[in-house]
Short mmCIF file of C-alpha atoms and ligand atoms in Angstrom, two decimals:
data_model
loop_
_atom_site.label_atom_id
_atom_site.label_comp_id
_atom_site.label_asym_id
_atom_site.label_seq_id
_atom_site.Cartn_x
_atom_site.Cartn_y
_atom_site.Cartn_z
CA MET X 570 64.17 146.41 97.87
CA LYS X 571 65.06 144.93 100.85
CA ARG X 572 61.90 145.17 102.77
CA LEU X 573 59.99 144.01 99.93
CA THR X 574 61.68 141.08 99.70
CA PHE X 575 61.24 140.28 103.80
CA LEU X 576 56.89 141.93 102.60
CA LEU X 577 56.89 139.08 100.02
CA ILE X 578 58.19 136.28 101.83
CA VAL X 579 55.87 137.02 104.53
CA LEU X 580 52.54 136.93 103.11
CA THR X 581 54.39 133.86 100.90
CA THR X 582 54.71 131.74 103.80
CA THR X 583 51.38 132.96 105.47
CA LEU X 584 49.34 132.87 102.88
CA PHE X 585 50.13 130.03 100.92
CA GLY X 586 50.73 128.26 104.06
CA GLN X 587 53.95 127.40 103.71
CA LYS X 588 55.31 126.06 107.21
CA ILE X 589 58.59 126.47 108.30
CA PRO X 590 59.65 124.42 111.50
CA LYS X 591 61.19 126.26 114.21
CA ASN X 592 63.32 122.44 115.43
CA ILE X 593 64.17 119.62 113.52
CA VAL X 594 65.72 116.79 114.17
CA ILE X 595 67.37 114.21 112.12
CA LEU X 596 67.16 110.36 113.16
CA ILE X 597 69.70 108.39 111.32
CA GLY X 598 69.45 104.81 111.34
CA ASP X 599 72.89 103.66 109.97
CA GLY X 600 72.78 101.51 107.76
CA MET X 601 68.78 100.99 107.78
CA GLY X 602 66.88 100.11 104.96
CA ILE X 603 63.47 99.67 104.17
CA THR X 604 64.15 95.67 105.43
CA GLN X 605 65.59 96.98 108.35
CA ILE X 606 62.68 99.14 109.02
CA THR X 607 60.43 95.72 107.96
CA GLY X 608 62.37 93.62 110.81
CA GLY X 609 61.33 96.11 113.55
CA TRP X 610 57.70 96.50 112.50
CA ILE X 611 57.49 92.41 112.97
CA TYR X 612 59.93 92.49 116.03
CA LYS X 613 57.62 95.33 117.54
CA ARG X 614 54.12 92.62 116.44
CA GLY X 615 52.88 95.20 113.56
CA HIS X 616 53.76 98.48 115.68
CA LEU X 617 55.64 100.77 113.48
CA PRO X 618 55.99 104.33 115.11
CA LEU X 619 57.01 105.43 111.21
CA LYS X 620 53.14 104.57 110.13
CA ARG X 621 52.57 108.14 111.39
CA PHE X 622 55.20 109.96 109.54
CA THR X 623 53.00 111.99 107.14
CA ASP X 624 55.33 111.91 104.14
CA VAL X 625 57.73 109.75 102.32
CA GLY X 626 60.03 109.82 99.82
CA LEU X 627 63.24 107.73 98.55
CA MET X 628 65.95 108.31 97.88
CA THR X 629 69.73 107.69 96.20
CA VAL X 630 73.12 107.26 98.11
CA HIS X 631 75.67 106.49 96.30
CA PRO X 632 78.63 108.28 96.59
CA ILE X 633 80.49 110.53 93.56
CA ASP X 634 82.70 107.80 92.00
CA ALA X 635 80.77 104.52 92.80
CA LEU X 636 77.67 102.40 92.73
CA ILE X 637 77.90 101.66 96.97
CA THR X 638 78.62 104.62 99.69
CA ASP X 639 80.30 104.41 103.15
CA SER X 640 78.40 106.30 105.58
CA ALA X 641 81.52 109.16 105.45
CA ALA X 642 80.72 110.09 101.40
CA GLY X 643 76.63 109.34 102.60
CA ALA X 644 76.79 111.74 105.51
CA THR X 645 78.63 113.81 103.95
CA ALA X 646 75.93 114.17 101.16
CA PHE X 647 73.38 114.75 103.49
CA ALA X 648 75.15 117.16 105.53
CA CYS X 649 76.92 119.23 103.47
CA GLY X 650 74.83 118.35 99.93
CA LYS X 651 77.86 117.76 97.89
CA LYS X 652 78.65 114.01 96.48
CA THR X 653 81.94 112.57 97.71
CA ARG X 654 84.59 109.67 97.44
CA VAL X 655 84.41 107.08 100.19
CA GLY X 656 86.63 107.88 103.49
CA MET X 657 85.90 111.11 102.49
CA LEU X 658 83.89 112.96 105.59
CA GLY X 659 83.06 116.99 105.39
CA VAL X 660 84.75 118.08 102.49
CA ASP X 661 84.48 117.47 98.46
CA SER X 662 85.73 115.03 96.34
CA ALA X 663 89.00 117.27 95.60
CA GLY X 664 89.40 117.30 99.51
CA ARG X 665 88.00 121.23 99.94
CA PRO X 666 85.95 121.55 103.23
CA LEU X 667 82.27 122.16 103.28
CA THR X 668 79.66 123.91 104.44
CA ASN X 669 77.45 122.08 107.43
CA LEU X 670 73.73 122.10 107.88
CA PHE X 671 75.02 123.02 111.67
CA ASP X 672 77.09 126.19 110.45
CA ILE X 673 73.34 126.93 108.42
CA ALA X 674 71.68 126.18 111.18
CA ARG X 675 74.17 128.46 113.57
CA LYS X 676 74.26 131.21 111.42
CA HIS X 677 70.23 131.71 111.83
CA LYS X 678 70.79 131.72 115.53
CA LYS X 679 69.98 127.47 116.26
CA LYS X 680 71.37 126.08 118.22
CA VAL X 681 72.66 122.17 117.47
CA GLY X 682 73.37 118.98 118.97
CA VAL X 683 74.68 115.31 118.48
CA ILE X 684 73.60 112.34 119.46
CA SER X 685 75.19 108.80 118.62
CA THR X 686 75.27 105.37 119.93
CA VAL X 687 78.69 105.00 118.61
CA ALA X 688 81.38 107.10 118.79
CA VAL X 689 80.70 110.95 118.07
CA VAL X 690 83.76 110.96 116.02
CA ASP X 691 82.84 108.55 113.95
CA ALA X 692 81.44 109.47 110.11
CA THR X 693 77.82 110.01 110.77
CA PRO X 694 77.96 112.17 113.42
CA ALA X 695 81.13 113.55 112.50
CA ALA X 696 79.99 115.04 108.52
CA PHE X 697 78.21 117.66 111.31
CA VAL X 698 81.34 119.16 112.63
CA ALA X 699 84.37 118.09 110.79
CA HIS X 700 86.02 118.08 108.05
CA VAL X 701 89.26 115.59 106.72
CA PRO X 702 90.15 113.58 103.75
CA HIS X 703 89.62 110.34 105.84
CA ARG X 704 87.48 109.46 108.13
CA ARG X 705 89.91 107.65 110.75
CA MET X 706 90.94 110.56 111.63
CA TYR X 707 89.96 110.60 114.77
CA ASP X 708 91.77 112.65 116.45
CA SER X 709 91.61 114.99 114.18
CA ILE X 710 88.54 114.81 114.40
CA ALA X 711 87.80 115.55 117.70
CA VAL X 712 90.51 118.16 117.13
CA GLN X 713 87.64 119.96 115.29
CA TYR X 714 85.12 119.21 117.48
CA LEU X 715 86.55 121.05 120.13
CA HIS X 716 87.13 124.42 118.40
CA ASN X 717 83.64 123.74 117.11
CA MET X 718 81.57 121.80 119.54
CA PRO X 719 78.36 122.01 119.09
CA ASP X 720 76.08 122.74 122.16
CA VAL X 721 74.77 119.39 122.99
CA VAL X 722 76.85 116.35 122.21
CA ILE X 723 75.56 112.84 123.72
CA GLY X 724 77.71 109.53 122.73
CA GLY X 725 81.36 108.11 122.62
CA GLY X 726 84.66 108.09 122.05
CA ARG X 727 86.25 109.56 125.01
CA LYS X 728 89.43 108.20 124.47
CA PHE X 729 89.95 110.02 121.19
CA PHE X 730 88.97 113.32 123.41
CA GLU X 731 92.04 112.20 125.99
CA SER X 732 94.50 111.62 123.93
CA HIS X 733 97.95 112.68 123.89
CA LEU X 734 97.18 115.22 121.70
CA LEU X 735 94.99 117.48 123.98
CA PRO X 736 95.67 118.59 127.41
CA THR X 737 92.92 116.89 128.43
CA ALA X 738 92.04 118.71 132.21
CA LYS X 739 93.43 122.22 130.09
CA THR X 740 90.36 121.56 127.56
CA TYR X 741 87.72 120.42 129.93
CA ARG X 742 88.44 124.05 132.33
CA ARG X 743 88.02 125.90 128.41
CA LEU X 744 84.66 123.96 128.09
CA ARG X 745 83.20 124.84 131.38
CA ARG X 746 83.86 128.13 131.40
CA LYS X 747 82.00 128.60 128.33
CA GLY X 748 79.20 127.03 129.45
CA TYR X 749 78.99 123.04 129.07
CA ASP X 750 78.75 120.19 131.52
CA ILE X 751 81.38 117.62 130.99
CA ILE X 752 79.33 114.18 131.83
CA THR X 753 81.33 110.83 131.48
CA HIS X 754 78.98 108.53 132.84
CA PRO X 755 76.07 107.59 131.12
CA ASP X 756 73.36 107.17 134.17
CA SER X 757 73.83 111.38 135.08
CA ILE X 758 73.13 112.60 131.77
CA VAL X 759 69.87 113.63 132.36
CA TYR X 760 71.36 115.31 135.65
CA ALA X 761 72.95 118.17 133.23
CA SER X 762 71.84 121.57 133.93
CA ARG X 763 73.95 124.01 132.59
CA LYS X 764 73.00 125.27 128.88
CA ARG X 765 75.61 123.67 127.00
CA LEU X 766 76.19 119.75 127.45
CA ILE X 767 79.11 117.55 126.58
CA ALA X 768 78.75 113.31 127.25
CA LEU X 769 81.39 110.97 126.19
CA VAL X 770 80.18 108.17 128.50
CA ALA X 771 82.44 105.43 126.38
CA ASP X 772 85.64 104.87 125.11
CA VAL X 773 84.27 104.57 121.80
CA ASP X 774 81.20 102.89 120.88
CA LEU X 775 78.50 102.30 123.53
CA PRO X 776 77.86 98.58 124.69
CA PRO X 777 74.40 97.13 123.10
CA PRO X 778 71.05 98.60 124.60
CA ALA X 779 70.81 95.55 127.22
CA ARG X 780 73.86 96.64 128.89
CA ARG X 781 73.34 100.37 128.09
CA LYS X 782 69.73 100.21 128.86
CA LEU X 783 67.21 103.42 128.58
CA PHE X 784 70.64 105.70 127.18
CA SER X 785 68.72 106.62 123.89
CA LEU X 786 65.63 108.16 125.26
CA MET X 787 67.95 109.91 127.49
CA ALA X 788 69.67 110.98 125.67
CA TRP X 789 67.26 112.95 123.41
CA ASN X 790 65.50 113.94 126.63
CA THR X 791 68.34 115.46 127.36
CA ALA X 792 68.77 117.27 124.65
CA HIS X 793 65.63 118.48 123.67
CA ARG X 794 64.92 119.89 127.50
CA LEU X 795 68.54 122.34 127.04
CA LEU X 796 68.63 123.01 123.43
CA SER X 797 64.61 123.81 123.39
CA LYS X 798 65.63 126.61 125.85
CA ASN X 799 66.30 128.79 122.92
CA LYS X 800 64.19 130.54 121.42
CA HIS X 801 64.93 130.47 117.81
CA GLY X 802 65.00 126.70 118.00
CA TYR X 803 67.90 123.99 117.21
CA VAL X 804 68.70 121.03 114.82
CA LEU X 805 70.08 117.63 115.95
CA MET X 806 70.76 114.38 114.93
CA ILE X 807 70.41 111.02 116.34
CA GLU X 808 72.08 108.52 115.11
CA GLY X 809 71.19 104.94 115.71
CA GLY X 810 75.41 103.81 115.16
CA GLN X 811 75.05 100.10 115.80
CA ILE X 812 71.99 99.08 113.18
CA ASP X 813 75.05 99.35 110.91
CA ARG X 814 77.34 97.65 113.14
CA ALA X 815 74.95 94.68 113.69
CA CYS X 816 74.21 93.77 110.09
CA HIS X 817 77.82 94.09 109.02
CA ALA X 818 78.36 91.57 111.80
CA ASN X 819 75.28 89.81 110.67
CA HIS X 820 74.27 89.09 114.07
CA PRO X 821 70.16 88.77 114.67
CA ASP X 822 70.12 89.70 117.89
CA TRP X 823 71.95 92.57 118.22
CA TYR X 824 70.63 93.76 115.23
CA ARG X 825 67.07 93.61 117.29
CA GLN X 826 68.26 95.60 119.88
CA GLU X 827 69.22 98.23 117.95
CA ILE X 828 66.71 98.36 115.85
CA ILE X 829 63.44 98.45 118.82
CA ASP X 830 65.91 101.01 120.41
CA PHE X 831 65.82 103.92 117.31
CA PHE X 832 61.73 102.83 116.96
CA ASN X 833 61.68 103.73 120.48
CA VAL X 834 63.49 106.97 120.56
CA VAL X 835 62.03 108.23 116.78
CA GLU X 836 58.47 107.58 118.70
CA ASP X 837 59.16 109.58 121.67
CA VAL X 838 60.78 112.11 119.07
CA LEU X 839 57.53 112.22 117.13
CA HIS X 840 55.73 112.20 120.51
CA GLN X 841 57.18 115.57 121.18
CA ALA X 842 56.41 116.70 117.53
CA GLU X 843 53.05 115.92 117.35
CA LYS X 844 52.63 117.69 120.93
CA ASP X 845 54.17 121.61 119.80
CA GLY X 846 53.59 121.09 116.05
CA GLU X 847 56.22 123.62 115.64
CA THR X 848 59.20 120.66 114.89
CA LEU X 849 60.46 118.66 111.81
CA VAL X 850 61.55 115.31 112.04
CA ILE X 851 63.51 113.19 109.43
CA VAL X 852 64.01 109.70 109.71
CA LEU X 853 66.73 107.86 107.10
CA ALA X 854 69.47 106.58 106.95
CA ASP X 855 73.04 106.62 105.27
CA HIS X 856 72.60 103.44 103.27
CA GLU X 857 71.43 100.11 103.79
CA THR X 858 74.18 97.06 105.72
CA GLY X 859 74.57 93.46 104.69
CA GLY X 860 71.70 92.89 102.19
CA LEU X 861 68.95 91.79 104.53
CA ALA X 862 65.97 90.03 103.63
CA ILE X 863 63.46 88.10 105.88
CA PRO X 864 62.12 85.35 103.48
CA HIS X 865 60.17 84.05 107.21
CA GLY X 866 58.33 85.02 109.50
CA ASP X 867 55.47 85.98 112.25
CA LEU X 868 53.75 88.76 113.12
CA THR X 869 51.70 87.20 115.67
CA THR X 870 54.71 86.07 117.83
CA GLY X 871 57.12 88.68 116.61
CA GLU X 872 60.25 86.67 115.23
CA ALA X 873 61.58 87.22 111.69
CA GLU X 874 63.88 84.64 110.06
CA LEU X 875 66.87 86.64 108.62
CA LYS X 876 69.07 86.10 105.54
CA TRP X 877 71.80 88.47 104.72
CA THR X 878 73.72 88.28 101.87
CA THR X 879 76.59 89.94 102.57
CA GLY X 880 78.54 91.68 105.28
CA HIS X 881 78.95 95.13 103.76
CA HIS X 882 76.28 97.59 102.21
CA THR X 883 74.22 97.71 99.59
CA ALA X 884 73.27 99.25 96.53
CA ASP X 885 69.88 99.88 98.14
CA LEU X 886 67.34 103.33 97.58
CA ILE X 887 66.71 104.75 101.46
CA PRO X 888 63.33 105.55 102.38
CA VAL X 889 62.90 108.49 104.42
CA PHE X 890 60.12 109.61 106.81
CA ALA X 891 58.86 113.60 107.19
CA TYR X 892 56.15 114.28 110.42
CA GLY X 893 56.21 118.74 110.96
CA PRO X 894 55.93 121.85 109.50
CA GLY X 895 57.70 121.54 105.62
CA SER X 896 56.97 118.01 106.47
CA GLU X 897 55.67 117.36 101.99
CA ARG X 898 58.82 119.00 101.37
CA PHE X 899 60.18 115.66 101.76
CA ARG X 900 58.24 114.07 99.29
CA GLY X 901 58.83 111.92 96.11
CA VAL X 902 62.03 110.03 94.88
CA TYR X 903 65.13 112.19 94.80
CA ASP X 904 69.29 112.43 95.99
CA ASN X 905 70.10 112.11 99.55
CA THR X 906 72.73 115.26 98.68
CA ASP X 907 68.77 116.89 98.67
CA ILE X 908 67.93 116.35 102.04
CA PHE X 909 70.56 119.24 101.94
CA ARG X 910 69.16 121.61 100.30
CA LYS X 911 65.37 120.75 101.48
CA LEU X 912 66.42 121.21 105.55
CA ARG X 913 68.71 124.17 104.65
CA ALA X 914 65.77 126.21 102.78
CA LEU X 915 63.89 125.49 105.65
CA ILE X 916 66.47 126.98 107.83
CA GLU X 917 67.34 129.90 106.20
CA ALA X 918 63.32 130.67 105.77
CA ARG X 919 62.62 131.24 109.33
ZN1 ZN C 1083 79.04 100.42 107.47
#
C-alpha cells in the first residue's frame, strides 16, 4: 500500500507537472504593506524587482482576537500555521507550543537558517525557533535558540546570548564542537568556512543601511553558500526588520534606506532562483506599519512625498509574491496561516 501511494505521488508530480522546490527562501519585509513597496518602486525610479515574480496573492493578517496584529502573532501565523494573541510567539492562544516550518524542514533533512537586520530574538525570526507566551522574553528565546540552533543564524542580538544566564565561553565551545563558526564582526561573515554559522554582529539591532553597508547581501550570499551544500536543500528566512522600525518612527530617510536595502536582497535571491530553477522565493510581510500614503512624487527623480496616518500597525491586507517551483500555489486571497500550510505541503511533498 505504501509503495503504491509512493508510486502515485511520483506519477502525479511528474505527469501533471506539479513542481516541488528543493530550497525555499522566505523574505519578510517587517511592516511592508503595498505603499511601502510602491515607495521602493519610486525610489528606484520605476525599477521593481518584484515585477519578475510570476504569482501574486493577498492575505489577511489579523490575530485571533483583534483586528490589528503585531509581529509576534503575525509571524507565528505563517511560521506555525495558527492564529494567536498579540505578543504571543510560537504558541497558540492557550500558550501551547506549536510545530513550526523549521521543525518540518529538518524532519525532511533540509538545513534551516535565519537572517535579520534586527536582533534574531526579535519576534519575526524567533517565531521560526522559539515558543514563549510573551515576545519580550528575550533571554528565554536565546536559551531556546541554543537548544534548537538553526544551521545558519545571522543578525543582531548578541547581548542576549552573552547575558548572565548563559556561561558564554562554555556555550560557544559547545557550538564550535557542533560545527559552528562563531562570528561577531559583520565584515567577517563572508569568511565563514565551517558547515554551520552563528554571526551575531550587533548587541541588539544592526545600524541603518548607511552604516551597515552590504551586510544584507553578504549575509544572504554566505547563508546560501553554506546551506546549499546540503543535497536535500534548505529553508531560509530573511527579514528586513527595520522597515517596521522606520515606519513606527515615521522616519522618511530611514524607511527609504531600508526598503532599498530589502529590494536589493530580494533581487539577488531572485537572481539565484532564476539561475538554479529549484528555489521557491516568497516575499511577504507580517503587517503594514504607519498607515503610509504617497500623495505626490516623481518617478524620474525618484522622489516620494510620504504621509503617515499612525505610529502603529494597520489592518491592511498584505501582498504575497512568489517565484519558482510551487509558486502557483500562492495565487488568490487567503489568510496568513495558509502560508504555513502551503509551505508545509511543499516541504512534505519532496
Ligand atoms: Zn511594528
